[in-house]
Coordinates of C-alpha atoms in Angstrom, one line a residue:
Chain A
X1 CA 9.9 147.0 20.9
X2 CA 13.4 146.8 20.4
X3 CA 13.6 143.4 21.7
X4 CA 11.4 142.5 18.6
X5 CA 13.2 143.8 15.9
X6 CA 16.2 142.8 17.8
X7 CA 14.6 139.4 17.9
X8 CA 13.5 139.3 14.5
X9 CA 17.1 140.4 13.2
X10 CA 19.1 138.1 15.1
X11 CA 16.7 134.8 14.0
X12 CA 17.0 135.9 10.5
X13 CA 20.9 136.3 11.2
X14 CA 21.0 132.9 12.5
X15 CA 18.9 131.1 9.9
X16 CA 21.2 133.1 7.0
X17 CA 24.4 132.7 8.7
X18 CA 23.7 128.9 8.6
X19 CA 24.3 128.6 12.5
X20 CA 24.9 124.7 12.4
X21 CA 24.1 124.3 16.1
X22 CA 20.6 125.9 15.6
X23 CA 20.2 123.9 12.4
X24 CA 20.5 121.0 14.4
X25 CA 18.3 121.9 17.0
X26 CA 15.7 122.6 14.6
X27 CA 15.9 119.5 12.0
X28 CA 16.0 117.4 15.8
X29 CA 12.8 119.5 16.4
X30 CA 11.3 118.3 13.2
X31 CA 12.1 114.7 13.5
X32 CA 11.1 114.4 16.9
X33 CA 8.0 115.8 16.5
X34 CA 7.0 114.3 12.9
X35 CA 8.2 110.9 13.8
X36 CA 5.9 111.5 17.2
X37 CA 2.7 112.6 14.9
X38 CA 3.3 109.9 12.1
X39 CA 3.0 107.2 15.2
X40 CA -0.1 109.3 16.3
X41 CA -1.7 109.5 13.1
X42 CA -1.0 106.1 12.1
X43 CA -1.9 103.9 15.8
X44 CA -4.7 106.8 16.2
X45 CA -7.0 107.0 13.1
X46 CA -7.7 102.8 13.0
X47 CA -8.4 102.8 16.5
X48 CA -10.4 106.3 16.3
X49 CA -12.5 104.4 13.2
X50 CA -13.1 101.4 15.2
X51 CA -14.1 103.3 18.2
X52 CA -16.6 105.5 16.2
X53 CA -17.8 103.1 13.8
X54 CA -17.8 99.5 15.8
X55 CA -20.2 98.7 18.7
X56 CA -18.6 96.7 21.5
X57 CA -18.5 96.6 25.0
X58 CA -16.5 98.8 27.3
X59 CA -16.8 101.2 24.0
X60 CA -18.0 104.5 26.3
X61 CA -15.6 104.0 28.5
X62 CA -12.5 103.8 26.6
X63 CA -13.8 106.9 25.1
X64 CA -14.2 108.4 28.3
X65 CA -10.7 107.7 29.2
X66 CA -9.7 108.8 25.9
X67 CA -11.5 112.1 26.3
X68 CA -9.8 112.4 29.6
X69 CA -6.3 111.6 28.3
X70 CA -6.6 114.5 25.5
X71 CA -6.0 117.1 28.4
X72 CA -3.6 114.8 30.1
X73 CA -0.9 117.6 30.9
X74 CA 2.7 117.1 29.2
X75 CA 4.5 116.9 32.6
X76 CA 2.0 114.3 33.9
X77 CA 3.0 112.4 30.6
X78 CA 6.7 113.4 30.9
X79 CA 6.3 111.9 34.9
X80 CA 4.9 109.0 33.5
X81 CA 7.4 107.8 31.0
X82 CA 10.5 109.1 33.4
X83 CA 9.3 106.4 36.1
X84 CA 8.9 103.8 33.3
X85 CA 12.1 104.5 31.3
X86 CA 14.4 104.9 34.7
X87 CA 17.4 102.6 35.3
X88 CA 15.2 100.8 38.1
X89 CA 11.8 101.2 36.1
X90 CA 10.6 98.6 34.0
X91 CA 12.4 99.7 31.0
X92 CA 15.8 100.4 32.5
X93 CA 17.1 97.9 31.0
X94 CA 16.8 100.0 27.6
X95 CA 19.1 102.8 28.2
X96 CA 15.9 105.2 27.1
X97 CA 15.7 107.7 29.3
X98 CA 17.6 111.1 28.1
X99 CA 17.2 110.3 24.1
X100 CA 15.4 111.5 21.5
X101 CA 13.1 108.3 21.6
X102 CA 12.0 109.4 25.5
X103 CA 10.9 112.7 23.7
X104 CA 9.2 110.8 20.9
X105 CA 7.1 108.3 23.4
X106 CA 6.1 111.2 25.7
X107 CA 4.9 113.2 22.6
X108 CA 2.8 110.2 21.2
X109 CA 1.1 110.0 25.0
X110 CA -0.3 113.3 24.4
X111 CA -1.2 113.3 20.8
X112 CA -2.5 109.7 20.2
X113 CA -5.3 110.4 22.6
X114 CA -6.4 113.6 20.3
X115 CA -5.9 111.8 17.0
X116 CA -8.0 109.0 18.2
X117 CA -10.8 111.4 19.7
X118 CA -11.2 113.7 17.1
X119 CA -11.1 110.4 14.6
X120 CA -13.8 108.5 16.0
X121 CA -15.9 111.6 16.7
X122 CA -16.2 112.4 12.6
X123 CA -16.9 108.8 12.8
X124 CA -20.0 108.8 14.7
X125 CA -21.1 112.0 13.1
X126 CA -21.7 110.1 9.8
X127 CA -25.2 109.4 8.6
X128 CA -25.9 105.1 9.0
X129 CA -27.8 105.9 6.0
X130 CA -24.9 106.4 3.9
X131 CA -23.4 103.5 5.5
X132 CA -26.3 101.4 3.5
X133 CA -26.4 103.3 0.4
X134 CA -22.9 102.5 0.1
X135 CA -23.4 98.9 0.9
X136 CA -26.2 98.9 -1.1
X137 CA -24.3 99.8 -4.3
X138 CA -21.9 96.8 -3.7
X139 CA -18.8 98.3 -2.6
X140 CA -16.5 96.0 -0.5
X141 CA -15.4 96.8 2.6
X142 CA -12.0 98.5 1.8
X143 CA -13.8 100.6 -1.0
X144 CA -16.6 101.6 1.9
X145 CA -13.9 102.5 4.1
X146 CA -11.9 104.9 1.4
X147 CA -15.1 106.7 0.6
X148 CA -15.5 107.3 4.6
X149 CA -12.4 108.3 4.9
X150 CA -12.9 110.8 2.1
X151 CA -16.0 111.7 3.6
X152 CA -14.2 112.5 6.8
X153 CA -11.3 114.2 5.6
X154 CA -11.4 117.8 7.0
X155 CA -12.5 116.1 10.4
X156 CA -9.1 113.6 10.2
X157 CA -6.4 116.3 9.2
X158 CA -7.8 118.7 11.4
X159 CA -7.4 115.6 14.2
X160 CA -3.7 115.6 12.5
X161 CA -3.2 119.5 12.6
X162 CA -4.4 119.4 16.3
X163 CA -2.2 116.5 17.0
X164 CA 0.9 118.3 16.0
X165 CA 0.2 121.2 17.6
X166 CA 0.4 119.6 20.4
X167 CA 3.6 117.8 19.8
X168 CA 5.4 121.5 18.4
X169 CA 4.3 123.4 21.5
X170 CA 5.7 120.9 24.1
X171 CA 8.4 121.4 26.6
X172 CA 7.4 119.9 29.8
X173 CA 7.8 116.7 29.0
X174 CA 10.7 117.1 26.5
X175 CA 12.8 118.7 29.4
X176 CA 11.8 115.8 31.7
X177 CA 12.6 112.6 29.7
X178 CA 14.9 114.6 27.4
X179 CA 16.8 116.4 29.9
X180 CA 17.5 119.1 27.4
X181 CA 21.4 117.9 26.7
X182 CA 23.5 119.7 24.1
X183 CA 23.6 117.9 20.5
X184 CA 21.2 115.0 21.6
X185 CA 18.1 115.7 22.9
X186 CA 17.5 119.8 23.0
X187 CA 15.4 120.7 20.7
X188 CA 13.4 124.0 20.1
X189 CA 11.5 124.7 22.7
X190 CA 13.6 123.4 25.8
X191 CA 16.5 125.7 24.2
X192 CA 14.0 128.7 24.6
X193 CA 13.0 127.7 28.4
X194 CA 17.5 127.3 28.9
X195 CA 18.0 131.1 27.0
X196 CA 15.9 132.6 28.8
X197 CA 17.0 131.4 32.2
X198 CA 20.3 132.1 30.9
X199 CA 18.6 135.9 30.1
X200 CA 19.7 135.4 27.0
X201 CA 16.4 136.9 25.6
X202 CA 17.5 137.8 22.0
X203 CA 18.2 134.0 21.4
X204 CA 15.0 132.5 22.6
X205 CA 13.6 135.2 20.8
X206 CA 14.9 134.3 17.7
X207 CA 14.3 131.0 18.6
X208 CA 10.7 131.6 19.1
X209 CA 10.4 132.9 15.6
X210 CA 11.8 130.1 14.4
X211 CA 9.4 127.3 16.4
X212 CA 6.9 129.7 14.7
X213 CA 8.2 129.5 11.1
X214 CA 8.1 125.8 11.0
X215 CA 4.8 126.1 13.1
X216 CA 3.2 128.3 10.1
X217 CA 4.8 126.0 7.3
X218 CA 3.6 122.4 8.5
X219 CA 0.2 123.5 9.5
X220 CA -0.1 125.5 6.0
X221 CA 0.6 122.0 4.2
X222 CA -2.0 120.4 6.2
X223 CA -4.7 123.0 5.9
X224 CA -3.9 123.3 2.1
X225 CA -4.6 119.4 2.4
X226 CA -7.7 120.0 4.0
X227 CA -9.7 122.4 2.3
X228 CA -8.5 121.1 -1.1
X229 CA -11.5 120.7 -3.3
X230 CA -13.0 117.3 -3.1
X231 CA -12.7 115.0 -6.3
X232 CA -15.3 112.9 -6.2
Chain B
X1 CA -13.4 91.2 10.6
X2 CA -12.5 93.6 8.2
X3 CA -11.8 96.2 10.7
X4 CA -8.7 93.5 11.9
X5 CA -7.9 93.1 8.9
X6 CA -7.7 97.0 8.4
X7 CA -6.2 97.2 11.5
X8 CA -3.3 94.9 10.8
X9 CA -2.4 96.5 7.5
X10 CA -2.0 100.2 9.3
X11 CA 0.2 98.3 12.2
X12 CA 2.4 96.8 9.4
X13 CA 2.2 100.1 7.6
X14 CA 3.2 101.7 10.8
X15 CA 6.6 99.5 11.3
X16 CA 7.7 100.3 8.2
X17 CA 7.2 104.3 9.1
X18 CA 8.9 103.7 11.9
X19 CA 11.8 102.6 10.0
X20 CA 11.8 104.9 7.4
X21 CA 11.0 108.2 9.1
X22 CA 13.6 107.5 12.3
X23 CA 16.5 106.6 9.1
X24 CA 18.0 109.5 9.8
X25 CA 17.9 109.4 13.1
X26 CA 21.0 108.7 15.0
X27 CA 21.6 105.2 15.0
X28 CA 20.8 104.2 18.3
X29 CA 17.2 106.3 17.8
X30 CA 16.4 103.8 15.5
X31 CA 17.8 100.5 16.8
X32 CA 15.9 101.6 20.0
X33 CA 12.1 102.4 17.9
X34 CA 12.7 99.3 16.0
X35 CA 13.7 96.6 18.4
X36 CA 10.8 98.3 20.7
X37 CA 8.2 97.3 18.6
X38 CA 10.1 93.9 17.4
X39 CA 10.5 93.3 21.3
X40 CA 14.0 92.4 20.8
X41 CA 15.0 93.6 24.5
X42 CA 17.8 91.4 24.6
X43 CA 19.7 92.7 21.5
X44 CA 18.9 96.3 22.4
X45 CA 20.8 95.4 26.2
X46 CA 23.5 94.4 24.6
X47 CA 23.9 97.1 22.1
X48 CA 23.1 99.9 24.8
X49 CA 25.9 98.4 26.8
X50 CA 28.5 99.2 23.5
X51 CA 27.0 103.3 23.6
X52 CA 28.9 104.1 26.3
X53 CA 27.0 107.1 27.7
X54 CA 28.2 108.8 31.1
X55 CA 25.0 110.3 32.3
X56 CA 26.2 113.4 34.6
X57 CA 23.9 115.0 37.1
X58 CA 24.8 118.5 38.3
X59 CA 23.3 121.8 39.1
X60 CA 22.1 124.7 36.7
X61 CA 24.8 127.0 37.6
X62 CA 27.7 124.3 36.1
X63 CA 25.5 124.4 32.4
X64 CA 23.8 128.3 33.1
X65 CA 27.5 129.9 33.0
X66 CA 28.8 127.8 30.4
X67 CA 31.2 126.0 32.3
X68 CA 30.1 122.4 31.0
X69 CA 30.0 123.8 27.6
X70 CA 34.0 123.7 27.9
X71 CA 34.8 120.5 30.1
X72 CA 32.5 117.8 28.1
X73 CA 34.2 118.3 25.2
X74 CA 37.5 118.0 26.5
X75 CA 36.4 114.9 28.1
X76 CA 35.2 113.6 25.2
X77 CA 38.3 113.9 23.4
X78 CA 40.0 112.2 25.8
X79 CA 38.1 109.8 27.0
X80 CA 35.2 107.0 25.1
X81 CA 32.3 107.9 26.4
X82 CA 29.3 110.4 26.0
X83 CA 28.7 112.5 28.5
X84 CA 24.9 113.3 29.0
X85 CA 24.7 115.8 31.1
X86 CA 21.4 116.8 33.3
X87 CA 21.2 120.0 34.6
X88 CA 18.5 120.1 37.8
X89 CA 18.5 121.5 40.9
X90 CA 21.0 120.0 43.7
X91 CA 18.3 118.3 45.8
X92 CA 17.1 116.4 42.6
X93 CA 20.7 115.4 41.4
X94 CA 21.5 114.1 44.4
X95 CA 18.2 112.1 44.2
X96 CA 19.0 110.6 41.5
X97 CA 21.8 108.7 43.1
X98 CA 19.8 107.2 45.4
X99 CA 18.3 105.8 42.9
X100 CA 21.2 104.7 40.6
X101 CA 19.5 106.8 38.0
X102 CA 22.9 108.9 37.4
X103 CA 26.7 107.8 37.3
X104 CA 28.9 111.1 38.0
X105 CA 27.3 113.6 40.3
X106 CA 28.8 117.2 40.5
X107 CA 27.3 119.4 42.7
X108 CA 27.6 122.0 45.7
X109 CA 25.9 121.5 48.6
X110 CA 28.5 119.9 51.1
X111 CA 26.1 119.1 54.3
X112 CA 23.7 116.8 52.2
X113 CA 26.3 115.3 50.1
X114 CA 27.9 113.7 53.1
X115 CA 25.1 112.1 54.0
X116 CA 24.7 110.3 50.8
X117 CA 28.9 109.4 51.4
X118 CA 27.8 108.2 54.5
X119 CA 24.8 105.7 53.3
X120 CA 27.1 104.8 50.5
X121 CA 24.7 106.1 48.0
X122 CA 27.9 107.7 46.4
X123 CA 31.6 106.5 46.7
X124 CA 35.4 108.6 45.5
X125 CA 33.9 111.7 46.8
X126 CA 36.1 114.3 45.8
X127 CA 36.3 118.5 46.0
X128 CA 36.5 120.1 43.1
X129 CA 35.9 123.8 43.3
X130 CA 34.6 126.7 44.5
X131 CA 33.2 130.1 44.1
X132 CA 30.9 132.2 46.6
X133 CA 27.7 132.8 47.1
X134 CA 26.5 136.7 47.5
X135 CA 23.7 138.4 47.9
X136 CA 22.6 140.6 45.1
X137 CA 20.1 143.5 46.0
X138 CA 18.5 146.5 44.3
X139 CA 20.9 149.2 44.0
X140 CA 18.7 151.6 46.1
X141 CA 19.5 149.1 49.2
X142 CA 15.8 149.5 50.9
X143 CA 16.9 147.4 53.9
X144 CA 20.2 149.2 54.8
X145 CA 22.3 145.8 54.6
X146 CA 25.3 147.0 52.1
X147 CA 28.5 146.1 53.5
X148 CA 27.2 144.0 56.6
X149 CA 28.2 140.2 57.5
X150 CA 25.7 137.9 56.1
X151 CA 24.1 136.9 59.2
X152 CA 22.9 140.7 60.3
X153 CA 22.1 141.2 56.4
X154 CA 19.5 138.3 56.7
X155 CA 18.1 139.4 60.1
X156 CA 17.9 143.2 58.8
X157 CA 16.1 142.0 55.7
X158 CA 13.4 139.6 57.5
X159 CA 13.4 142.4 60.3
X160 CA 12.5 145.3 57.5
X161 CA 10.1 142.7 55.9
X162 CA 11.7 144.0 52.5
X163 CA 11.6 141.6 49.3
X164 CA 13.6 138.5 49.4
X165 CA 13.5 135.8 46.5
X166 CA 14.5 132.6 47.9
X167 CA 14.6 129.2 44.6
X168 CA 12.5 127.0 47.0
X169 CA 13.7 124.9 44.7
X170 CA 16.1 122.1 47.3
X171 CA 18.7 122.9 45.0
X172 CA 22.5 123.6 47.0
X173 CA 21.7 127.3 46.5
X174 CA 18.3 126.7 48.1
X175 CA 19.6 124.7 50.9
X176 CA 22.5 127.1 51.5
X177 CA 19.7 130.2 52.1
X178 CA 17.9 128.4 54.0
X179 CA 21.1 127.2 56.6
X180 CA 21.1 130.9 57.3
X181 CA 17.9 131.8 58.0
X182 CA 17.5 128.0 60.3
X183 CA 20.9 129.7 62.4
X184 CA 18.9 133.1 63.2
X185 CA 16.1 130.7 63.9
X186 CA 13.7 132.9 61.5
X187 CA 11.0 131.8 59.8
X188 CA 11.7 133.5 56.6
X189 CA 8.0 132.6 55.5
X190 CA 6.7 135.0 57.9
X191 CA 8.1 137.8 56.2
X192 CA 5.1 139.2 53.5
X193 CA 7.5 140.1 51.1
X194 CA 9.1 136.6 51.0
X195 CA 8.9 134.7 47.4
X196 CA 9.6 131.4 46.7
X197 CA 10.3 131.1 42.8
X198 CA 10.7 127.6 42.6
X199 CA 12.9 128.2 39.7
X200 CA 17.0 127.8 38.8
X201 CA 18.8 130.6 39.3
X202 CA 18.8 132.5 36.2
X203 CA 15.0 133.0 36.3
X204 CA 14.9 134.0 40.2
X205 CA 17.4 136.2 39.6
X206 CA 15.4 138.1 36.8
X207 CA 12.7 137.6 38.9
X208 CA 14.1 139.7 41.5
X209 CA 15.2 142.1 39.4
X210 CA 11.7 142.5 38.1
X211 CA 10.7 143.0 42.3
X212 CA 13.4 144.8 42.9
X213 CA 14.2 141.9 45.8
X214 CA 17.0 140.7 47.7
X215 CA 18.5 137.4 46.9
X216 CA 21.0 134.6 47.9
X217 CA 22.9 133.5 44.4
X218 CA 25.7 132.0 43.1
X219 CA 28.6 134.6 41.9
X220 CA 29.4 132.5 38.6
X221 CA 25.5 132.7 37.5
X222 CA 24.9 136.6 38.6
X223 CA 28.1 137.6 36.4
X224 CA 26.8 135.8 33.6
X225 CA 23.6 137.9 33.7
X226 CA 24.6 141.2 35.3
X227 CA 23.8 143.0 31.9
X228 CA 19.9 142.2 32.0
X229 CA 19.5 142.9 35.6
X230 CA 18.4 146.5 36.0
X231 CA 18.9 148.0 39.0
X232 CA 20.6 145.5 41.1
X233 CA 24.2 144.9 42.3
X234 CA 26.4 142.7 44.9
X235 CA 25.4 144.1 48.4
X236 CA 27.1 141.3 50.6
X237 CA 29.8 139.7 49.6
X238 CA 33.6 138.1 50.5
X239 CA 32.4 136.3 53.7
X240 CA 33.7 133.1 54.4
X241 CA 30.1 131.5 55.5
X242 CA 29.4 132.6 51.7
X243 CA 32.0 129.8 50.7
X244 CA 29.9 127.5 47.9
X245 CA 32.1 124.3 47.2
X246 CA 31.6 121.8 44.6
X247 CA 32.1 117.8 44.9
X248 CA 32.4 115.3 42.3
X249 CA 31.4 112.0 42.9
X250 CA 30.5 108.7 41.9
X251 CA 27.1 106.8 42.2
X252 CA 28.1 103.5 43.8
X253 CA 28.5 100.8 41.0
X254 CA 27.0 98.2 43.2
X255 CA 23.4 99.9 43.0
X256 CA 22.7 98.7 39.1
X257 CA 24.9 96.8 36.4
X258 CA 23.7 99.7 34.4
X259 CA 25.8 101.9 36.2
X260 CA 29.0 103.2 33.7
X261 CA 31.7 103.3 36.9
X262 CA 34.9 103.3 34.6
X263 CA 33.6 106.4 33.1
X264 CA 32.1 107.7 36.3
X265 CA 35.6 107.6 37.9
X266 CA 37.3 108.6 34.7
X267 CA 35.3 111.7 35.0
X268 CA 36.2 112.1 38.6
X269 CA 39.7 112.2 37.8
X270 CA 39.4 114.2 35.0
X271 CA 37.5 116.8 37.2
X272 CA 40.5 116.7 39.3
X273 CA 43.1 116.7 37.3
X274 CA 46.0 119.6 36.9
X275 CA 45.1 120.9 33.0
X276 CA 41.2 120.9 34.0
X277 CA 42.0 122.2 37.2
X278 CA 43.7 125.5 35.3
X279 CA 41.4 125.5 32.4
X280 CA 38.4 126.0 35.5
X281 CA 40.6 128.9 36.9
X282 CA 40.7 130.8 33.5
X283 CA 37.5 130.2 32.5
X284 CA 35.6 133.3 32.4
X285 CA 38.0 136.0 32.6
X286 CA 38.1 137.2 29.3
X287 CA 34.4 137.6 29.4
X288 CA 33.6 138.9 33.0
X289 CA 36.9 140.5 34.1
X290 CA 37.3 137.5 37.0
X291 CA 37.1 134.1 37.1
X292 CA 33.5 132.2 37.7
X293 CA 35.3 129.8 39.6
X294 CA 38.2 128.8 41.7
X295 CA 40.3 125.4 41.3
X296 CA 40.3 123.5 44.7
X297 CA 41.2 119.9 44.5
X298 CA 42.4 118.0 47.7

């Protein structure tokens, strides 16, 4: 109980103090991880619409391997991108490993594949009649495609919300391909896995209320997004 | 068709995110996302050559007791490069050598270092410092071994089949533990009560608290936490087999062009040097009452 209040003082000490190294790690936090969903969202929803609209061969089992890759586990992802990005990987030769872009690439392996999923699943749930009626009353394809897509919004930014909530809650891979190094690549959640094997417990306690903060504000915006009314 | 053509417009749509959301990312963030998705490899080789970064392996006691927190920055200062330090257990620091996937190692486990001087995986292998090892116990001292040599401490625990934490990690600490228990040819697995953690030190050593277990550790990272540790204090300590010595070294330059040697041996000498050498001697006595570590350059 103490460690709580404790907790709870010292995060609201260190966001009012203006702590810049915390700031840092935080605005890092939020970069990495919105730059990682904006790639997400915006690779993931046209190739979720195609999967879940479009008929083509091989269709089932790229969404088998897409459904597979949703629960790929962040340190298999992390593994992955470590072997690639290494000095005598394939990319070496890009000086990757250990920066914030290694975070970024890890973090869009394990959120793509739920964007996409999620996307082409409200696809497929929507009625081929309204496909037609919608043809029907001359709309071009573009038009067709924002009235879907309006049709589909809850489904899409909660695809989004899920997608970020992955991104937020990682640390595996972010301590892998990050490597978790002072005033480059540590960010909010590797700091909490360093305090407490420091035993610092009243940082990544305050820490954790702070992951949480911005946890609570960006999903707020999206669900506000979501469940607004719909203007037709 | 219009699918593509949908398709192309999110791609370009997506670029220019790319640009705009990593614009105030640190410069080379963005050169990097940008030139990826240009494939412009060969400007991004030359412009990662200009960064200068020093990637440093070492163990989790250097960055856990807040040594490194000191030295880099000093470094820095002094020198133009940016060190990136990686904080893993011994066994996978001095992996990364093998592989030319570091440029500075500094680490502490003596018997598998030389073997990578030997292969000429590393080269201007150097001593550096030292502290001890010790073991830490519950205060209550179930197993009797307060006070005794190491090597009748170990057999008295394993013989008592009373709590041991061991990293199991193939860090130097891990490797160390196990040295003992391989001279009293014991199988410390065979005690019940024997955990491996798989963890750095910090956590096994909360970990023990928590079990109220024995454990090997490093002085420098049981000071650091003594406060949270309920319960427990030094049981053996001051023997000379506890000796734990740190190296620094460089990866061999002829493994990768990637590999930063003028920075890798600048760091080497800086390691060694006279002002560093003091600054590691008084590190940590204001906070703990003795240093963390002891100067001990050839």
């Amino acid at each position: 109980m103490d460690l709580l209040l404790e907790g709870l003082l010292r995060a609201l000490e260190m966001i009012a103090s203006g702590d810049p190294e915390i700031l840092e790690i935080t605005w890092r936090t939020l970069r990495v991880s919105l730059t990682a969903v904006l790639i997400s969202t915006f690779v993931g929803i046209p190739l979720g619409i195609l999967f879940g609209l479009k008929r083509f061969p091989g269709r089932k089992i790229l969404l088998v391997i897409i459904n597979i890759l949703m629960g790929l586990p962040p340190v298999v992802a992390g593994l992955w991108i470590t072997i690639l990005l290494w000095r005598s990987g394939p990319l070496g030769h890009l000086a990757l490993l250990f920066t914030p872009t290694a975070i970024v690439m890890a973090q869009v392996l394990v959120s793509l594949p739920i964007i996409i999923g999620l996307t082409s699943s409200a696809f497929q749930q929507i009625d081929e009649k309204m496909i037609l009626q919608i043809k029907s009353l001359g709309a071009t394809k573009l038009q067709s495609l924002l009235i879907l897509l309006n049709e589909t919004r809850v489904s899409i930014l909660a695809a989004i919300i899920a997608g970020f909530g992955r991104v937020i809650a990682e640390v595996g891979a972010a301590m892998m391909v990050g490597g978790n190094i002072r005033g480059e690549t540590r960010i909010l959640t590797t700091s909490i896995v360093m305090e407490v094997s420091k035993g610092n417990f009243d940082i990544a306690f305050a820490l954790s209320f702070i992951i949480m903060t911005i946890t609570f504000l960006i999903t707020f915006c999206l669900t506000f997004l979501q469940q607004r009314s719909r203007k037709v | 068709m219009n699918t593509k053509k949908f398709l192309t417009t999110f791609y370009i749509g997506l670029l220019l995110l790319l640009l705009t959301a990593c614009g105030s990312a640190n410069n080379d963030t963005t050169e990097e996302n940008q030139t990826e998705t240009e494939n412009k490899s060969e400007e991004q080789a030359e412009q990662s050559a200009e960064v200068k970064d020093l990637i440093l392996s070492t163990t989790t006691s250097t960055q856990d007791s807040g040594l490194l927190d000191v030295l880099i920055p000093i470094f820095e200062e002094q020198h133009p490069y940016n060190v990136k330090p990686i904080a893993v257990g011994t066994g996978q620091a001095l992996e990364m050598s093998v592989n030319g996937e570091a440029d500075v190692l500094l680490t502490h486990a003596p018997a598998s270092e030389q073997v990578l001087v030997d292969a000429g995986d590393v080269i201007n292998y150097k001593r550096v410092m030292y502290n001890d090892f010790i073991i830490v116990g519950p205060s209550s001292d179930p197993a009797g071994i307060k006070g005794l040599e190491v090597v009748e401490a170990f057999q008295k625990v394993f013989d008592s089949s009373a709590a041991f934490a061991s990293r199991g990690d193939d860090s130097g600490t891990h490797k160390k533990e196990l040295g003992i228990w391989e001279s009293l040819n014991i199988t410390p697995s065979e005690n019940e009560a024997y955990l491996e953690t798989g963890q750095g030190m910090g956590n096994t050593l909360q970990l023990a608290a928590e079990k109220q277990a024995y454990l090997l550790t490093d002085r420098a990272t049981y000071l650091a936490q003594a406060d949270n540790l309920a319960d427990m204090e030094i049981v053996v300590e001051g023997d000379e087999a506890l000796l734990n010595i740190y190296h620094v070294m460089q990866v061999n330059p002829d493994k990768s062009d990637i590999i930063n040697s003028a920075g890798a041996e600048a760091f080497v000498e800086f390691m060694i040097s006279d002002e560093i050498q003091s600054i590691i001697e008084e590190f940590g006595k204001e906070e703990y009452g003795q240093p963390l570590f002891f100067p001990y350059s050839e």
